[in-house]
Coordinates of C-alpha atoms in Angstrom, one line a residue:
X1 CA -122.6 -19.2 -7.6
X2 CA -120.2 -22.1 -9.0
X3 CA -119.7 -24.7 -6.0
X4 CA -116.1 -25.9 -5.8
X5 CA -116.3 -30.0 -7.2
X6 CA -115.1 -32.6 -4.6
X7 CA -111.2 -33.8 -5.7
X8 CA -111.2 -36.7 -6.2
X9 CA -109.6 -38.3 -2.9
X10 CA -112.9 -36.6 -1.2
X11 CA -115.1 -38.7 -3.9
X12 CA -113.6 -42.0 -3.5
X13 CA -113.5 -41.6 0.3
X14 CA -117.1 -40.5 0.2
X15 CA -117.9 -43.4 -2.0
X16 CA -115.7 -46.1 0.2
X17 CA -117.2 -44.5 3.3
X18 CA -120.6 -45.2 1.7
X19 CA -120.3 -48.9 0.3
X20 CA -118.8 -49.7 4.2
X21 CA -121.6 -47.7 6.5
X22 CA -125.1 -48.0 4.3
X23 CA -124.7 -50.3 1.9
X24 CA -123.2 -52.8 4.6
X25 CA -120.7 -54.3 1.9
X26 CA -117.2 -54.8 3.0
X27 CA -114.0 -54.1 1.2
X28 CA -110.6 -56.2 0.4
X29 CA -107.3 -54.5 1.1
X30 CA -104.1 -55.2 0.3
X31 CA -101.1 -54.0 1.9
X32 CA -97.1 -54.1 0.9
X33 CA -94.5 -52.6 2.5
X34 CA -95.1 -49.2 2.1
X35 CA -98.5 -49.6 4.0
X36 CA -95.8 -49.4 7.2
X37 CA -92.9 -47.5 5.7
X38 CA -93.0 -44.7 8.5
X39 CA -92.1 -47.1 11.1
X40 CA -90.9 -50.2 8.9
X41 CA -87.8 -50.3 7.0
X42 CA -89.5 -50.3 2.7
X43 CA -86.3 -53.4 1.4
X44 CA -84.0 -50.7 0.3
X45 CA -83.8 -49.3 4.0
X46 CA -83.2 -52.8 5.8
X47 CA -79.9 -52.2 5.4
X48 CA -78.5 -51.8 8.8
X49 CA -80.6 -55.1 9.7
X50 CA -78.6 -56.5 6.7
X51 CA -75.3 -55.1 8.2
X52 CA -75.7 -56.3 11.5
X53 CA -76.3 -60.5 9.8
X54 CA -73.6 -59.9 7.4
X55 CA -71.1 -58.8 10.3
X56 CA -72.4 -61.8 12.4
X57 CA -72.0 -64.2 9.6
X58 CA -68.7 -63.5 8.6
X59 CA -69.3 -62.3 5.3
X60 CA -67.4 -59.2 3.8
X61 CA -69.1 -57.7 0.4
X62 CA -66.7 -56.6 -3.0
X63 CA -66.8 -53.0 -3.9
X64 CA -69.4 -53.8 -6.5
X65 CA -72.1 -55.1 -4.3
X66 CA -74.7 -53.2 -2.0
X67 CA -76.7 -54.8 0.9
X68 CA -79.5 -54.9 -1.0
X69 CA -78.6 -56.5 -3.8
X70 CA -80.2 -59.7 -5.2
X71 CA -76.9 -61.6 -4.4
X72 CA -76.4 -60.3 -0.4
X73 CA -80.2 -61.4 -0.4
X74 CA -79.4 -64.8 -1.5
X75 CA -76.3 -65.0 0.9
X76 CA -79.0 -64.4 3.6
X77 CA -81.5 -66.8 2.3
X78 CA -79.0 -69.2 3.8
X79 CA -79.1 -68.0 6.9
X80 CA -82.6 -67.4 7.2
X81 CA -83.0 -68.1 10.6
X82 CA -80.8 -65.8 11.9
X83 CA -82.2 -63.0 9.8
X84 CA -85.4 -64.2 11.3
X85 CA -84.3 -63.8 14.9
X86 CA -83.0 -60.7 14.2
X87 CA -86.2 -59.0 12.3
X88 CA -88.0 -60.4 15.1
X89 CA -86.1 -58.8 17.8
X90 CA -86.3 -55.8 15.7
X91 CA -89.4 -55.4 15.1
X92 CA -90.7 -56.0 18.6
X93 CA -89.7 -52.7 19.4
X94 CA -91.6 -51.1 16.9
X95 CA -95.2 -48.9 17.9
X96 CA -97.8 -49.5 15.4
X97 CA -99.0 -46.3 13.1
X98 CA -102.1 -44.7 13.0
X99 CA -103.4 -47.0 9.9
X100 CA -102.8 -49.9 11.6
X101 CA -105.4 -49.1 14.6
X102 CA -108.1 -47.9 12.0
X103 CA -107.7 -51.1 10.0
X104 CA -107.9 -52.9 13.1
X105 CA -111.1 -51.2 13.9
X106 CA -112.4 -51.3 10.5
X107 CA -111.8 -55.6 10.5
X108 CA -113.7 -55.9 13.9
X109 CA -116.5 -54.1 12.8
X110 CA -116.4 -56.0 9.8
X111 CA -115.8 -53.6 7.0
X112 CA -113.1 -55.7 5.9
X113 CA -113.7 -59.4 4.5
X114 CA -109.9 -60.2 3.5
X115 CA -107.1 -58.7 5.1
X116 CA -104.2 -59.3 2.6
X117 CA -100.4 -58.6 3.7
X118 CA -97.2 -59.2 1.8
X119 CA -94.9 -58.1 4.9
X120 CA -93.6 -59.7 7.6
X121 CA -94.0 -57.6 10.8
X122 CA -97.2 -57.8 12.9
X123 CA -98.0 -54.2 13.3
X124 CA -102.0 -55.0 13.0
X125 CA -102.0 -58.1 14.7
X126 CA -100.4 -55.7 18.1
X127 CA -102.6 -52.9 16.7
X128 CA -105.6 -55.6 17.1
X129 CA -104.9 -57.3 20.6
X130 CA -103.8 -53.9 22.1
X131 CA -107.6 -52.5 21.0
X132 CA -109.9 -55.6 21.5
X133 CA -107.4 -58.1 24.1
X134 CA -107.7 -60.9 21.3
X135 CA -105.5 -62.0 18.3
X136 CA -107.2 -60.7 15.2
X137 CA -107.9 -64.3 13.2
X138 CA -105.1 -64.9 10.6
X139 CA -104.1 -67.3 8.3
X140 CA -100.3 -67.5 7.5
X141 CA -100.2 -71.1 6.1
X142 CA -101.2 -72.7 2.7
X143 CA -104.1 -75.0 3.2
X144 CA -106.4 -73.6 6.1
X145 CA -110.1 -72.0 4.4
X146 CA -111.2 -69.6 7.4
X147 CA -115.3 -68.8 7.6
X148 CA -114.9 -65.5 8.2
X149 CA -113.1 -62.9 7.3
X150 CA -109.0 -63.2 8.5
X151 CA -105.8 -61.6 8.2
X152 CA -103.9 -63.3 5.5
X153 CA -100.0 -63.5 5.8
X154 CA -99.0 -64.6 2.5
X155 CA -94.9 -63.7 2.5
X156 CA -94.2 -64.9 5.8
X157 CA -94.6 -63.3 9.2
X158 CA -92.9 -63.0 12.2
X159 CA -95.3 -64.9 14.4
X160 CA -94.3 -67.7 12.7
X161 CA -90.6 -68.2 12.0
X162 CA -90.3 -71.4 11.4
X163 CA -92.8 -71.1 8.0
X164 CA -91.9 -69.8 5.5
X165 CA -90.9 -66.4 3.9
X166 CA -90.6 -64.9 1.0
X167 CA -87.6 -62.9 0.6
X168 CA -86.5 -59.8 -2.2
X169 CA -86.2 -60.9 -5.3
X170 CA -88.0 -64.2 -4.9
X171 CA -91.1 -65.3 -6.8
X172 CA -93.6 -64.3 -4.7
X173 CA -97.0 -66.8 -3.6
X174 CA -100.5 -66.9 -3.5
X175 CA -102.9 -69.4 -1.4
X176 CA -104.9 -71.4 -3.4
X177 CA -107.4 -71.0 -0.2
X178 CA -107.2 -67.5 -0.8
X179 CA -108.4 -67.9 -3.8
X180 CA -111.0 -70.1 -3.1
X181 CA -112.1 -67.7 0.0
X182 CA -112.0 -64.9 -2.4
X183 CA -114.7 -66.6 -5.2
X184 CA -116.5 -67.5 -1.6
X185 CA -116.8 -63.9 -0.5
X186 CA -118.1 -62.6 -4.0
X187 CA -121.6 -64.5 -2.9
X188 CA -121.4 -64.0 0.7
X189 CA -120.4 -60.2 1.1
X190 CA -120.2 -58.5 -2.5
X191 CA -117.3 -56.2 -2.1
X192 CA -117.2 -53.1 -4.2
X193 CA -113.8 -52.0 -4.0
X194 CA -110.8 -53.5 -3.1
X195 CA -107.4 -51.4 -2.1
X196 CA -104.4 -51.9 -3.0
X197 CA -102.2 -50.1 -0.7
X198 CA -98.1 -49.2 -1.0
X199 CA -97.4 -52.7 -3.1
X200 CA -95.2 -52.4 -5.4
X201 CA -96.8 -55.1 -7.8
X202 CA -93.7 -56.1 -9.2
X203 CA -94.1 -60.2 -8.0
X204 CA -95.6 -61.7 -11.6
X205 CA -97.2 -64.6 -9.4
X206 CA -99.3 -62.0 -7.6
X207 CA -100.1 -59.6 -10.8
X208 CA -101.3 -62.7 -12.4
X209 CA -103.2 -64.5 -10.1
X210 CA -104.6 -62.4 -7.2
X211 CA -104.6 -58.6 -8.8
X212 CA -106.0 -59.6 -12.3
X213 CA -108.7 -62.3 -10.1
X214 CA -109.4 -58.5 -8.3
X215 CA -109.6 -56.5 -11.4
X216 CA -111.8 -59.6 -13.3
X217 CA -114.3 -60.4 -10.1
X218 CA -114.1 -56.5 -7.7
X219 CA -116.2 -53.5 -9.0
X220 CA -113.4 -50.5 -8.4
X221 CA -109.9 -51.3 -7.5
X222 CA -108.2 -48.6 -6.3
X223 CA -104.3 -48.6 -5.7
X224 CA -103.2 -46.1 -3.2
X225 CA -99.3 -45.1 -3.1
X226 CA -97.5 -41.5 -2.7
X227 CA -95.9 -41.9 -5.9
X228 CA -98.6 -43.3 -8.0
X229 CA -99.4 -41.2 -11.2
X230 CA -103.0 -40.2 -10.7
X231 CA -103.8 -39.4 -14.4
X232 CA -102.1 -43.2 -15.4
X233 CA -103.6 -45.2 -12.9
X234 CA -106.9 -45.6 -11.2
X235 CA -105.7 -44.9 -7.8
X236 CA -104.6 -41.8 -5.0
X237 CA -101.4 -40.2 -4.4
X238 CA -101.6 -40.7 -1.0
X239 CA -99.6 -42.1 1.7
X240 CA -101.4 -45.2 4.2
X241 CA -101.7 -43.1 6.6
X242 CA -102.8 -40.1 5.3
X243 CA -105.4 -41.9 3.4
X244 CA -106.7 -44.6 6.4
X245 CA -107.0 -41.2 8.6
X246 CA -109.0 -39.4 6.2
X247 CA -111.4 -42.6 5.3
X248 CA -111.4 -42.8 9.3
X249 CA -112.8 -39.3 9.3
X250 CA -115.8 -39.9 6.8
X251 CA -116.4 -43.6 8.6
X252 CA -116.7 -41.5 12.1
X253 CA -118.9 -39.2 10.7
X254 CA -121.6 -41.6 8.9
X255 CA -122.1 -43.2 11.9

């Protein structure tokens, strides 16, 4: 009788599920904007956010331009506090997902040394405090090297409006004690596989210095996205959620 092989989502999750529950070695993830993108605008659907500041700023496009062009973005790099205000309002409205609870859970129980985020809302930080009544430690500022493991906030965040942001289009930036806390953990923790989840890589500044440090220093990186060619690149077709539910599943049943 020929046994049906595991795909292989059910081999990586096994294999993740493993490294986390017996071999006590925690993983890095990595999250962009489509770790969020059922309940956060991805860029392209900020729009009416981008309507509303546009409207309040006076500002009327040409025929040739969209909202989320590079130039409307520029026009609201100038008035970034305003936009700021108004994502903040915004986004305090928003319920957290299921991904962000089980990656809340999974960085309390330590199954997650760096917690890396290029977006700007604070879906696990609420996710966090709402589970364990304390703010999940976080670094959102060049120049702090936490001991343990944190949530790091590298493109702004909107806990903190008066730091600063990186905006569409812009170069994007890497800590330099990210870095440093990085070489640190390969000692300290030995992670085996590090996620990348819904990022788009397209920021040169983070290809070059945090995903090729990952794929020169971390065992398995795996990139997971709905749209991601499976046969091209080492990663899952999968959306966040679907794929933090599912790992939740083989977590819960190891231990």
């Amino acid at each position: 009788m020929k046994l049906n092989r595991p795909s292989l989502s059910e081999r990586y999750l096994e294999a993740i599920a493993n490294t986390l529950i017996r071999q006590q070695r925690p993983l890095i993830l990595l999250t962009g904007a489509g770790f969020s993108n059922e309940v956060m605008p991805t860029t392209s659907e900020l729009e009416p956010l981008l309507s509303r500041l546009l409207a309040d700023a006076g500002i009327t496009l040409n025929k040739k331009e969209t909202k989320n062009s590079k130039a409307v973005w520029q026009l609201i790099k100038k008035r970034e506090s305003l936009f700021k205000q108004i994502f903040a309002a915004w986004c305090a409205r928003i319920n957290v997902a299921p991904q962000h609870r089980i990656v809340a859970q999974m960085f309390y129980h330590g199954q997650i040394t760096h917690l890396i985020s290029f977006n700007w809302d604070n879906l696990i930080e609420k996710a966090y405090f709402a589970i364990y009544k304390q703010q999940i430690p976080k670094v959102n500022r060049e120049g702090i090297i936490p001991k343990g493991p944190c949530l790091w906030k590298l493109h702004g965040d909107v806990e903190d409006l008066a730091g600063k942001w990186v905006f569409p289009y812009e170069e994007g930036q890497i800590f330099k004690s990210l870095l440093i806390s990085l070489e640190r953990s390969l000692a300290e923790y030995c992670p085996r596989f590090a996620l990348i989840v819904g990022y788009s890589e397209s920021e040169a500044i983070v290809r070059n210095k945090l995903i090729r440090w990952l794929e020169e220093n971390i065992e398995t990186v795996l990139r997971i996205h709905p749209s991601l060619d499976e046969v091209r690149q080492k990663g899952l077709a999968l959306s966040a959620d679907d794929f933090f539910e599912r790992l939740n599943n083989h977590l819960q049943y190891k231990t």
